[in-house]
Tab-separated table of C-alpha atoms in Angstrom:
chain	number	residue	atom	x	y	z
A	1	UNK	CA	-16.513	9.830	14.815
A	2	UNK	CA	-19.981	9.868	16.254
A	3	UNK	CA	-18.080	11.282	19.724
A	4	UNK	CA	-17.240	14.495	18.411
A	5	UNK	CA	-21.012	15.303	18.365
A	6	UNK	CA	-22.483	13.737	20.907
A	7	UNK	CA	-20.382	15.148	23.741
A	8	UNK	CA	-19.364	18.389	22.520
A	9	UNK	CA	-18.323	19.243	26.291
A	10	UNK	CA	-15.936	16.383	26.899
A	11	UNK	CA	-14.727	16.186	23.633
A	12	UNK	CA	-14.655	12.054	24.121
A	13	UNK	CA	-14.466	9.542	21.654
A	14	UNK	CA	-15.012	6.774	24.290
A	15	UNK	CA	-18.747	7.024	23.463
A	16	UNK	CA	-18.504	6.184	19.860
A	17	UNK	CA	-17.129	2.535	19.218
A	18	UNK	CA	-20.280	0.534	20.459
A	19	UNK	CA	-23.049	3.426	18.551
A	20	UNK	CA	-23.745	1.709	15.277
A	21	UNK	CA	-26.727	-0.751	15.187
A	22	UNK	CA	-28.866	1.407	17.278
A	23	UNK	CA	-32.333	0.765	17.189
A	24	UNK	CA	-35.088	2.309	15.228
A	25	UNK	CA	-36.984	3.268	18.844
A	26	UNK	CA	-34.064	5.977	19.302
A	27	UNK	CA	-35.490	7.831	16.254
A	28	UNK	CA	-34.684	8.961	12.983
A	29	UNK	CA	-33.799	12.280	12.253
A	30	UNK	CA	-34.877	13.353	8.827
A	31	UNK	CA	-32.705	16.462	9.040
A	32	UNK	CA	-29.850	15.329	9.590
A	33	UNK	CA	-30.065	12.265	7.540
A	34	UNK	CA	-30.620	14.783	4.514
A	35	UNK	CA	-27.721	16.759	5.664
A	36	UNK	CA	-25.256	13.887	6.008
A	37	UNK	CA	-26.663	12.378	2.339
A	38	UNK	CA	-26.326	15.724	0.708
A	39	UNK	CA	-22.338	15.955	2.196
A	40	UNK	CA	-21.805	12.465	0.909
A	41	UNK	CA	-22.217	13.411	-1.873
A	42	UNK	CA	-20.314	16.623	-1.943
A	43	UNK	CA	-17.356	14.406	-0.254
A	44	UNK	CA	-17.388	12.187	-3.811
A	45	UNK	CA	-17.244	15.271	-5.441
A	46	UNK	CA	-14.061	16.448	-4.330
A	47	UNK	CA	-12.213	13.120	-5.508
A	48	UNK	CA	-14.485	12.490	-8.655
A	49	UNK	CA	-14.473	15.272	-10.328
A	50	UNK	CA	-12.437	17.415	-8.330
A	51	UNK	CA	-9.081	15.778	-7.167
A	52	UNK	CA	-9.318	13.851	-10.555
A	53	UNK	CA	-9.060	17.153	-12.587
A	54	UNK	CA	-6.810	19.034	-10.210
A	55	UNK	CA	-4.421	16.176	-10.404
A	56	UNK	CA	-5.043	15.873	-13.896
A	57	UNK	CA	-3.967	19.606	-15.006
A	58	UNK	CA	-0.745	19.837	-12.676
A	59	UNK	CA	0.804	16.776	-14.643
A	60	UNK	CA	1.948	16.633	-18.216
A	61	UNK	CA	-0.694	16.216	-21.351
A	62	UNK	CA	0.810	12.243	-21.903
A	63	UNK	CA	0.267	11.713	-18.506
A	64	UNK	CA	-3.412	13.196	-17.526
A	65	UNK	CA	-5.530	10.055	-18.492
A	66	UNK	CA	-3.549	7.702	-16.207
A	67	UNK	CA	-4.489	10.371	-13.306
A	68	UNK	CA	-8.165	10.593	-13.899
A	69	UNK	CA	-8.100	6.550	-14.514
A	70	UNK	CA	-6.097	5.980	-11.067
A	71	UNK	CA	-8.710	8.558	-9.406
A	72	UNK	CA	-12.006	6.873	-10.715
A	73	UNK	CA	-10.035	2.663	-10.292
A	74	UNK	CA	-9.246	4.014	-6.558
A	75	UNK	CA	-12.905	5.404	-5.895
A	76	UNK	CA	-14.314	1.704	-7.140
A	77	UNK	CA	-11.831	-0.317	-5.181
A	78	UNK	CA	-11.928	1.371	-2.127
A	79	UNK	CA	-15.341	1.326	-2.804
A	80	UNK	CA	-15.741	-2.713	-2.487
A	81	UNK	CA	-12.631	-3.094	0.150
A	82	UNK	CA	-15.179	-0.649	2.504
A	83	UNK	CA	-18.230	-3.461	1.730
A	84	UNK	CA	-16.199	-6.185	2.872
A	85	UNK	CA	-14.176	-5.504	5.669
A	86	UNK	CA	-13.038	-1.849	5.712
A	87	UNK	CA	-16.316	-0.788	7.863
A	88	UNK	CA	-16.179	-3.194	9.806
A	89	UNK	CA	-12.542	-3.302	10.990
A	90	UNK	CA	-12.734	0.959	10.868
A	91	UNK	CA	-15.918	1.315	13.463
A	92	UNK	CA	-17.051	-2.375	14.958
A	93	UNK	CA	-16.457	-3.205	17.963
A	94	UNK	CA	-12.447	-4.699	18.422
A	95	UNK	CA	-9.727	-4.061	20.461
A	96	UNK	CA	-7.853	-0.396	20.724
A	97	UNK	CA	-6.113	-0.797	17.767
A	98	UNK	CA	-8.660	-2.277	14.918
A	99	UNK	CA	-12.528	-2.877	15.295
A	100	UNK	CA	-13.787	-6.539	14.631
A	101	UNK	CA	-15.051	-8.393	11.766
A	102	UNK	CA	-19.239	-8.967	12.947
A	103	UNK	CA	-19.819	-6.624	10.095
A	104	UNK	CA	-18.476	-8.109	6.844
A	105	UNK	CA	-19.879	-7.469	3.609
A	106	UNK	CA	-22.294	-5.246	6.034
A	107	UNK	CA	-23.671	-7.906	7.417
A	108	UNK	CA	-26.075	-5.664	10.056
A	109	UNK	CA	-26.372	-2.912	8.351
A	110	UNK	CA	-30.166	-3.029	6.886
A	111	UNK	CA	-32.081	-0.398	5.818
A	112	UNK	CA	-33.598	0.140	8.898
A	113	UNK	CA	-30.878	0.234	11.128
A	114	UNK	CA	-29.706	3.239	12.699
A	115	UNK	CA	-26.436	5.026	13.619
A	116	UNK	CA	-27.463	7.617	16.032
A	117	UNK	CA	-30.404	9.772	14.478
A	118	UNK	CA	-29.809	9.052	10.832
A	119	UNK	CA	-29.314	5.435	8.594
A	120	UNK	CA	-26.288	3.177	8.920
A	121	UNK	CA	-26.421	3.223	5.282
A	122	UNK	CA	-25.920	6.996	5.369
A	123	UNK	CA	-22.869	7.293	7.677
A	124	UNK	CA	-21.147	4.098	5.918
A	125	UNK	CA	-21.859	6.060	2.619
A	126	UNK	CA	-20.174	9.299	4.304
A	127	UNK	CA	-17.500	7.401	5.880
A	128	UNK	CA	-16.646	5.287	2.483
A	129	UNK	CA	-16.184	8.359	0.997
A	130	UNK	CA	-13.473	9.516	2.602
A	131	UNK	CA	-11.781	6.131	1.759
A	132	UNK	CA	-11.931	6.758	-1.003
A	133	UNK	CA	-10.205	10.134	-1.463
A	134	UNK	CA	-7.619	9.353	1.057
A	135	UNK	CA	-5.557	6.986	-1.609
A	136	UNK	CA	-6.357	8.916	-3.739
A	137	UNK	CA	-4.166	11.784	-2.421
A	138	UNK	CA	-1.292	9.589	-2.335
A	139	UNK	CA	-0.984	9.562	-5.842
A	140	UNK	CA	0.492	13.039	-6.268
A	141	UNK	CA	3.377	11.269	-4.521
A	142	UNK	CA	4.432	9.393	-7.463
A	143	UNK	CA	2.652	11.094	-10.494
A	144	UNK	CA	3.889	10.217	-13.674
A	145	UNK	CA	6.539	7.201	-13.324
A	146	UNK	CA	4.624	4.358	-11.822
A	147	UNK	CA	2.664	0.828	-13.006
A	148	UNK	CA	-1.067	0.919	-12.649
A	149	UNK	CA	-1.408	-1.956	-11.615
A	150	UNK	CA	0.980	-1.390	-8.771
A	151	UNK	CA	-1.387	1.760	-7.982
A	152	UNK	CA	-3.961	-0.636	-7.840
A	153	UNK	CA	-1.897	-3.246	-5.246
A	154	UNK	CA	-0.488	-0.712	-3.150
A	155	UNK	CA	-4.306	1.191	-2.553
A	156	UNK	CA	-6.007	-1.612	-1.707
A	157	UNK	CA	-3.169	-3.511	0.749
A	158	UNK	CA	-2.726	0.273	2.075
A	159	UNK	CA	-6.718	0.868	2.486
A	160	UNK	CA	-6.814	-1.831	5.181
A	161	UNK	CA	-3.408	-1.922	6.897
A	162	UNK	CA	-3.217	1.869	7.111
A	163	UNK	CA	-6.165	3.784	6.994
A	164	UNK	CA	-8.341	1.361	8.032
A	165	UNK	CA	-6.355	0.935	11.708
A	166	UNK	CA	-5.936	5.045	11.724
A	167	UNK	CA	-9.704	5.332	11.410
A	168	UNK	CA	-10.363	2.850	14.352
A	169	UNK	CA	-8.008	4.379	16.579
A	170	UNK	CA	-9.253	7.902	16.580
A	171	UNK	CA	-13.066	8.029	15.275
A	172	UNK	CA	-13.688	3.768	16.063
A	173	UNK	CA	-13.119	3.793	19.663
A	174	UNK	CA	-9.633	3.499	19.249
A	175	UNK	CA	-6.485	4.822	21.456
A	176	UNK	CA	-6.148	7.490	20.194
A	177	UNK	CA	-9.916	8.437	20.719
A	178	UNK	CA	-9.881	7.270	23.845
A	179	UNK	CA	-7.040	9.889	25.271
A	180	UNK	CA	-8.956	12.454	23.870
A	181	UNK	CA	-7.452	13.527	20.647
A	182	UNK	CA	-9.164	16.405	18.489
A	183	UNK	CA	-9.431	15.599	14.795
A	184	UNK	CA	-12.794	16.455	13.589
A	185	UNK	CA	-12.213	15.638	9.844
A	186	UNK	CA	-9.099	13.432	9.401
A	187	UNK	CA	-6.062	15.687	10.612
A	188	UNK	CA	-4.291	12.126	11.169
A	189	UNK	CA	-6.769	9.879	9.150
A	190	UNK	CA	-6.778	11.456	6.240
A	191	UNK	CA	-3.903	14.405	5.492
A	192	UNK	CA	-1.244	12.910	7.006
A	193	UNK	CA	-1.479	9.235	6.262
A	194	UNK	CA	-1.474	10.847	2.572
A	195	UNK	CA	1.070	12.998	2.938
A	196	UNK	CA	3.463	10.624	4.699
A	197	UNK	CA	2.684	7.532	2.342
A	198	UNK	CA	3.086	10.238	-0.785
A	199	UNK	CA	6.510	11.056	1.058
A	200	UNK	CA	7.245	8.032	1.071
A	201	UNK	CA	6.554	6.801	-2.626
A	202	UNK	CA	8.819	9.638	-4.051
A	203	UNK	CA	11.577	8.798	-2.063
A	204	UNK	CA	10.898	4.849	-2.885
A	205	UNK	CA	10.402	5.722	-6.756
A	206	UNK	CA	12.691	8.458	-6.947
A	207	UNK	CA	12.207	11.437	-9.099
A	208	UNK	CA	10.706	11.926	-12.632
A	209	UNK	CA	13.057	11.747	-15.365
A	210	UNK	CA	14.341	15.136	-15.866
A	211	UNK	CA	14.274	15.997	-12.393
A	212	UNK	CA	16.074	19.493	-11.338
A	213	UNK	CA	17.170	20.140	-14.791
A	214	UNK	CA	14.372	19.920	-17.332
A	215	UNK	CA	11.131	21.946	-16.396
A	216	UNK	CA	8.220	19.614	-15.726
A	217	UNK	CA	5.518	21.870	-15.768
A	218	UNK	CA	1.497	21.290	-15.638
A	219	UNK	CA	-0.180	20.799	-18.948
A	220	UNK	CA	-3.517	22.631	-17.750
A	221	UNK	CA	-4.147	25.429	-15.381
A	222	UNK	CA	-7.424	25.612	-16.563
A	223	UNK	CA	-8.329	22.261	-15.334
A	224	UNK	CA	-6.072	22.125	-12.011
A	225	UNK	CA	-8.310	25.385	-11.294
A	226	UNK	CA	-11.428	23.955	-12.399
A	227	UNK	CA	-10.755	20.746	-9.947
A	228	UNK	CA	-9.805	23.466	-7.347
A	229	UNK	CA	-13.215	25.238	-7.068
A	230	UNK	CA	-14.869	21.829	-6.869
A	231	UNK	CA	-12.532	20.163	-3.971
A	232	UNK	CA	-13.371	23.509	-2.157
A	233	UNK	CA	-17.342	23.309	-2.194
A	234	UNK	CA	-16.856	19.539	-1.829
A	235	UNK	CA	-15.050	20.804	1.349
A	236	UNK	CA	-17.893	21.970	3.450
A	237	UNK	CA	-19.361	18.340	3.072
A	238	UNK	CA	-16.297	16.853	4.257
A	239	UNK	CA	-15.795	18.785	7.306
A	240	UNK	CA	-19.007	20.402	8.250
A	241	UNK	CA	-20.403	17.241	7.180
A	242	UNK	CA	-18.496	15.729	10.039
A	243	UNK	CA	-20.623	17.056	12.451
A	244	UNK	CA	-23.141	14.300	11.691
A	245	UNK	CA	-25.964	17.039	12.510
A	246	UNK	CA	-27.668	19.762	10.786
A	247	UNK	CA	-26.668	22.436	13.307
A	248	UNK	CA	-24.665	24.936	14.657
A	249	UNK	CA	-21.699	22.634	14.802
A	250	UNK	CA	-21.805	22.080	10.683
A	251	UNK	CA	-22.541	25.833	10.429
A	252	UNK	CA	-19.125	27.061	12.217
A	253	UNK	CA	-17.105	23.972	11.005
A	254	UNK	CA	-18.395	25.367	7.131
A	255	UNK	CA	-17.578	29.327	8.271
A	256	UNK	CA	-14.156	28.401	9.542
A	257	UNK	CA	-13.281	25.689	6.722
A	258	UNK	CA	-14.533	28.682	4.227
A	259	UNK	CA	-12.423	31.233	5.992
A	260	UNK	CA	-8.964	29.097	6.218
A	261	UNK	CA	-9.402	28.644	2.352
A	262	UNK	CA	-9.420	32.111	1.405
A	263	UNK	CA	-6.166	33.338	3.967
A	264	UNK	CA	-4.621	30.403	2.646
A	265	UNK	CA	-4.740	31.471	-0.977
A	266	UNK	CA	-4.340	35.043	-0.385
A	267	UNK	CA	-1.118	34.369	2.044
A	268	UNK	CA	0.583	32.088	-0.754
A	269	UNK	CA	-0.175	34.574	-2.946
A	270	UNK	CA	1.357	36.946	-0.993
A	271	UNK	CA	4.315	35.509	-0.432
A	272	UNK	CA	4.897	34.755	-4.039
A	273	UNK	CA	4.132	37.964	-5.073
A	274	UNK	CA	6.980	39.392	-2.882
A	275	UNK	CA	9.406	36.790	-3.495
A	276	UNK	CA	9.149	36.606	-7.465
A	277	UNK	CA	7.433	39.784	-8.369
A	278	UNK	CA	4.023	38.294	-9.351
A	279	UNK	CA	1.431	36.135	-7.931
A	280	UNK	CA	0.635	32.506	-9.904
A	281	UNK	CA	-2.214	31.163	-10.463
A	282	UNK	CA	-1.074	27.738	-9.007
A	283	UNK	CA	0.041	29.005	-5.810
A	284	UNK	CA	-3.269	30.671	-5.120
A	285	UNK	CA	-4.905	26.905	-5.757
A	286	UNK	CA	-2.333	25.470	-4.256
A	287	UNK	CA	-2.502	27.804	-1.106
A	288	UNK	CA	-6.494	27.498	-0.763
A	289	UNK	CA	-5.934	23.301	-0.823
A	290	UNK	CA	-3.466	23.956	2.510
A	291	UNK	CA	-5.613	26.057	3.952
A	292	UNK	CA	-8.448	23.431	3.433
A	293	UNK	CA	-5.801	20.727	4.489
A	294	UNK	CA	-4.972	22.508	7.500
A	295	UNK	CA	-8.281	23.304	8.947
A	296	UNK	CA	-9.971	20.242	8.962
A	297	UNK	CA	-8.795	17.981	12.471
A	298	UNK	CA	-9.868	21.762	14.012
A	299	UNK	CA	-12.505	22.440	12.221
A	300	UNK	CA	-15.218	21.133	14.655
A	301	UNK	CA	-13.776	23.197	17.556
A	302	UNK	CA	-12.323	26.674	16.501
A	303	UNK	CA	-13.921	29.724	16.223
A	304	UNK	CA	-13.801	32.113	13.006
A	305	UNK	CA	-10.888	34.092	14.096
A	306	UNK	CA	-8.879	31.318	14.705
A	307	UNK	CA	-9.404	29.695	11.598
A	308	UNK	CA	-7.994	32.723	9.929
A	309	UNK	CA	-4.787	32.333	11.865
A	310	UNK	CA	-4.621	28.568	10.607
A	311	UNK	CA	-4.852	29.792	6.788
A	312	UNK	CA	-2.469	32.052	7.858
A	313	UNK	CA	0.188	29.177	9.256
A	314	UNK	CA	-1.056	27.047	6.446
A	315	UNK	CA	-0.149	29.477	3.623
A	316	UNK	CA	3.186	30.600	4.810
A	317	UNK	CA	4.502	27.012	6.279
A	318	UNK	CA	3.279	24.596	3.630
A	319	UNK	CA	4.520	27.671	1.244
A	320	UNK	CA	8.331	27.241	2.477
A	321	UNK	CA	8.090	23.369	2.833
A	322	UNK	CA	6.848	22.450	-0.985
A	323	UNK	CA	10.106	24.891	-1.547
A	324	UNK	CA	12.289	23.003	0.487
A	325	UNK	CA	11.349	19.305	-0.220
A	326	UNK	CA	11.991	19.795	-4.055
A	327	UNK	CA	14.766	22.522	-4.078
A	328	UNK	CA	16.719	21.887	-0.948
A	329	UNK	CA	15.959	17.775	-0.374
A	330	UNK	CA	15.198	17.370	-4.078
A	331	UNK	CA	12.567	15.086	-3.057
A	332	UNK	CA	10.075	14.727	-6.387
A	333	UNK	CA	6.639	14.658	-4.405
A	334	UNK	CA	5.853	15.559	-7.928
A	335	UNK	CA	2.127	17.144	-7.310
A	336	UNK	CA	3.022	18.592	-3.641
A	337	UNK	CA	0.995	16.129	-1.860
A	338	UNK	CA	3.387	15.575	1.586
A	339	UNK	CA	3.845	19.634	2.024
A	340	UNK	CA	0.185	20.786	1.491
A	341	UNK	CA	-1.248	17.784	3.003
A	342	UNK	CA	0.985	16.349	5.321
A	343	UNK	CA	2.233	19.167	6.899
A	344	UNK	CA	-1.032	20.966	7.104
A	345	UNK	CA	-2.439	17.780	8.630
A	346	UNK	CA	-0.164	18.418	11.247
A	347	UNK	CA	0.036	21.998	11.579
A	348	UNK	CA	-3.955	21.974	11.992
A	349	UNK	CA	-4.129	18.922	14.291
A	350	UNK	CA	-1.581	21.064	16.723
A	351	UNK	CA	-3.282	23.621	16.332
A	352	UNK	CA	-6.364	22.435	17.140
A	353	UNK	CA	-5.003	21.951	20.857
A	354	UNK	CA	-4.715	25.342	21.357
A	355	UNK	CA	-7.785	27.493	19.198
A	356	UNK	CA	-10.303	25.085	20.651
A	357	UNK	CA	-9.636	26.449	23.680
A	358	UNK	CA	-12.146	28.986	25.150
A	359	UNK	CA	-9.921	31.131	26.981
A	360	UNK	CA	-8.175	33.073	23.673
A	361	UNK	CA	-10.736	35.983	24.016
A	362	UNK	CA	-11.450	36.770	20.340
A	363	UNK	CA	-9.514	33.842	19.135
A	364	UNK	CA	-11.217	31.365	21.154
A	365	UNK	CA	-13.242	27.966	20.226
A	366	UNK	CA	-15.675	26.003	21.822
A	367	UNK	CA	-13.847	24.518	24.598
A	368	UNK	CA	-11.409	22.021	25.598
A	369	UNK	CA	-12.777	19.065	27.981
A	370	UNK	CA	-13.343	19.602	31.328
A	371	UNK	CA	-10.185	20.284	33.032
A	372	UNK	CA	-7.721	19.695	30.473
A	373	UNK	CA	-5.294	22.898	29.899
A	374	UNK	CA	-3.929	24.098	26.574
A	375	UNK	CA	-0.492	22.026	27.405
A	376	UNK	CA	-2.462	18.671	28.112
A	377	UNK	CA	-4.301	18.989	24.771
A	378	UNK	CA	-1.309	19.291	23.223
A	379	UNK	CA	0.568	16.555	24.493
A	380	UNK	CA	-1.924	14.028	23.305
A	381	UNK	CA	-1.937	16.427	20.000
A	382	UNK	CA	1.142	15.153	19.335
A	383	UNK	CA	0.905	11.661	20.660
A	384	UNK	CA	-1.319	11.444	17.862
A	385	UNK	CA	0.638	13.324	14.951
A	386	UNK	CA	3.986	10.924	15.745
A	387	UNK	CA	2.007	7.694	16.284
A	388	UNK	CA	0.520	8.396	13.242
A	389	UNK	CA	3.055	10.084	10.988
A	390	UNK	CA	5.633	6.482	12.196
A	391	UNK	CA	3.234	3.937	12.010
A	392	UNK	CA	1.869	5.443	7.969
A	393	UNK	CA	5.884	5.726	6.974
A	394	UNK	CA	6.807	2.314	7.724
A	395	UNK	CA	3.757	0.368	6.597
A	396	UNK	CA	3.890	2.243	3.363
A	397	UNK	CA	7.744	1.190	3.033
A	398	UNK	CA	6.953	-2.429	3.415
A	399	UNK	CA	3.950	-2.601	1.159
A	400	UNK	CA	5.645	-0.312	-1.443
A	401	UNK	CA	8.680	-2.745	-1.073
A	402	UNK	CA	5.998	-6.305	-1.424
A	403	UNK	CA	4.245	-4.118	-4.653
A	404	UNK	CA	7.951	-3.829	-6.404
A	405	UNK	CA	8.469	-7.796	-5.566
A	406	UNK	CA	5.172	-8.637	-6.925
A	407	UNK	CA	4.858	-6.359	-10.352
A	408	UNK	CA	7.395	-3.802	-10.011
A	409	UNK	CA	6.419	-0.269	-9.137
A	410	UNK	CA	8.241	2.300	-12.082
A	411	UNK	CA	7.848	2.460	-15.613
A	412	UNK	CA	10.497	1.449	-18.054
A	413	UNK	CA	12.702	5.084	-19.188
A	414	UNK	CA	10.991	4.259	-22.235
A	415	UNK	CA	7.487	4.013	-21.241
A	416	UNK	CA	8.223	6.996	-18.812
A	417	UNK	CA	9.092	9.227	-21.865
A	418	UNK	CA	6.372	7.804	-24.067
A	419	UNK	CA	3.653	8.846	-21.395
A	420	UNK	CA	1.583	6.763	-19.180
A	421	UNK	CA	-1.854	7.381	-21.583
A	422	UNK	CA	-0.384	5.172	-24.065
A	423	UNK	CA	2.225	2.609	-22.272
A	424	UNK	CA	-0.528	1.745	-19.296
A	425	UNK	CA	-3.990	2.342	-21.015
A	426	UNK	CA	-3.140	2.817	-25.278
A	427	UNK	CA	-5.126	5.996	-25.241
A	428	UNK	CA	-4.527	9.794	-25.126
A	429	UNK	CA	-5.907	12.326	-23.526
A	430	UNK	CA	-5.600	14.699	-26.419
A	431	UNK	CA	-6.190	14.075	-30.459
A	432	UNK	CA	-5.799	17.171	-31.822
């Protein structure tokens, strides 16, 4: 990750895989450090409390404790799987596709060890974070109808044979990094190995019970919007946090992550409002989160202008696919997680190619690398988006597929209609 930064000409991410363990004679920078604490931070927000309550509104009442439980269990284990070999294999040094394993259980990483100007302590801290919310997603993919403890299996085996590898090849010094792809805040590492495992868990599971015929709908707005306003503030440390640096790069990747947000709510508004007469307050959530989704691989390199026409895309495109995956493939990604995330990871990791070019005029960035055109960018663009979206779709068939053989992965009908508070944890989330 440390490339995007360092080089802001080249765009390079050769730079990066060898960075950690610098010594303490290169300097720390106190700024920065404070910076990149205070957006760790702000990163955990978005998953605990934020995801956790957004989630936990857009299901049913029977169901919201197992979301908040499979939200906080996720944080801890992905937690302890970064300690012991997730850093490590994510940003050692390895081979092209995974790092190596001289950092296990941290092994080097004391408290006086740096990673470029700030701690090694603080970037594995920011970087474990966004393990953490990354399964997380996923769970919107099969809301309501699966084990816990098959949650539990699937997150950790898919922590290190998915995101884990992802991470190395574009921020670790990685293949991905190496040709030169643009994802400043997990385009590919985060929203689309979400969106495509999510994808993939509905179609595994298969829908809710009810389906298409009975109305499913969320048990608390209040909450979903409550969890919305804090994933969006938690936003600006995930991507301007990125920038590893208290500077102008944070302060643009903030503007334009701010600025996507908003066009992305007021376009799915929009489009509701003409297509069924009035606006919902879910689809202006729903439409900030793709705007949010969408802007983040391009947040480090667009300008403000161009950021507005990626809430734009966002708001309109992710609008039309969560319509056609449930109405048209009847596809029960029951909380939305594959068209808001997935597809806005790769709308704005396309995009990126072309609005972080400086040649747009008013819609310009901050520059592609030296002598690469708009068309070269986006070839390796979408290198990127296919390696990733293939190699996330069958690894999360394959573990989903070892989970069923080990525990099983749905619910009894029984348990289903009883609610997951009381068949997977004997509690409720409401005694009134």
């Amino acid at each position: 990750m440390f490339s995007r930064f360092l080089n802001k000409k080249s765009l390079s991410v050769s730079a990066l895989a060898f960075l950690p363990q610098l010594s303490l004679a290169d300097g720390l920078d106190s700024g920065n450090s404070a910076w990149i604490l205070t957006a760790t931070a702000l990163v955990l927000f978005m998953t605990l409390p934020g995801l956790a309550l957004f989630y936990g509104g857009l299901v049913r009442s029977k169901n919201v404790l197992s979301i908040l439980m499979q939200c906080f269990s996720i944080t801890c284990l992905a937690s302890l799987l970064w300690l012991v070999v997730g850093y490590s294999l994510a940003f050692s040094e390895g081979n092209s596709f995974i790092g190596g394993l001289d950092n296990i259980m941290l092994a080097k990483v004391m408290e006086g060890s740096l990673s470029g100007d700030m701690p090694e302590t603080v970037f594995v801290m920011f970087q474990m974070t966004f393990a953490i919310i990354t399964p997380a997603l996923i769970i919107g993919g099969f809301a309501e109808r699966i084990r816990f403890s098959a949650v539990m299996i699937f997150s950790a085996l898919w922590i290190l044979a998915v995101y884990v590898p992802v991470t190395h090849w574009v921020w670790g010094g990685g293949w991905l990094g190496q040709m030169g792809l643009l994802d400043f805040a997990g385009g590919t590492v985060v929203h689309i190995t979400a969106g495509v495992a999510a994808l993939v868990a509905a179609l595994v599971l298969g829908p809710r019970q009810g389906f298409g015929h009975t109305p499913l709908p969320p048990h608390n707005l209040t909450m979903t919007f409550t969890g919305a306003g804090m994933l969006w503030v938690g936003w600006f440390g995930f991507n301007a946090g990125s920038a590893l640096a208290s500077n102008g790069d944070a302060g643009m990747a903030m503007l334009v992550t701010h600025l996507s947000a908003a066009t992305g709510c007021l376009t799915w508004s929009l489009i509701e409002w003409k297509r069924f007469g009035k606006p919902s307050a879910l689809g202006a959530v729903t439409g900030m989160v793709a705007g949010l989704g969408t802007i983040t691989p391009a947040s480090g390199y667009v300008g403000p202008a161009g950021a507005v026409v990626i809430g734009l895309v966002a708001g309109i495109v992710c609008f039309y696919c969560t319509l056609a995956i449930k109405q048209k493939f009847k596809i029960d990604d029951s909380l939305d997680v594959f068209p808001v995330h997935g597809v806005g990871g790769i709308l704005g990791t396309f995009m990126a190619g072309i609005f972080a070019s400086s040649e747009l005029g008013l819609f310009s960035g901050q520059g592609l690398a030296e002598g690469v055109a708009i068309a070269d960018q986006l070839k390796v663009q979408v290198i990127g988006i296919l390696a990733t979206f293939a190699y996330t779709a069958v690894v999360s068939y394959i573990l989903f597929k070892i989970v069923n053989m080990m525990v099983g992965l749905r619910v009894s009908a029984e348990e289903e209609t009883q609610g997951l508070d009381i068949t997977c944890h004997n509690e409720v989330g409401y005694d009134l």
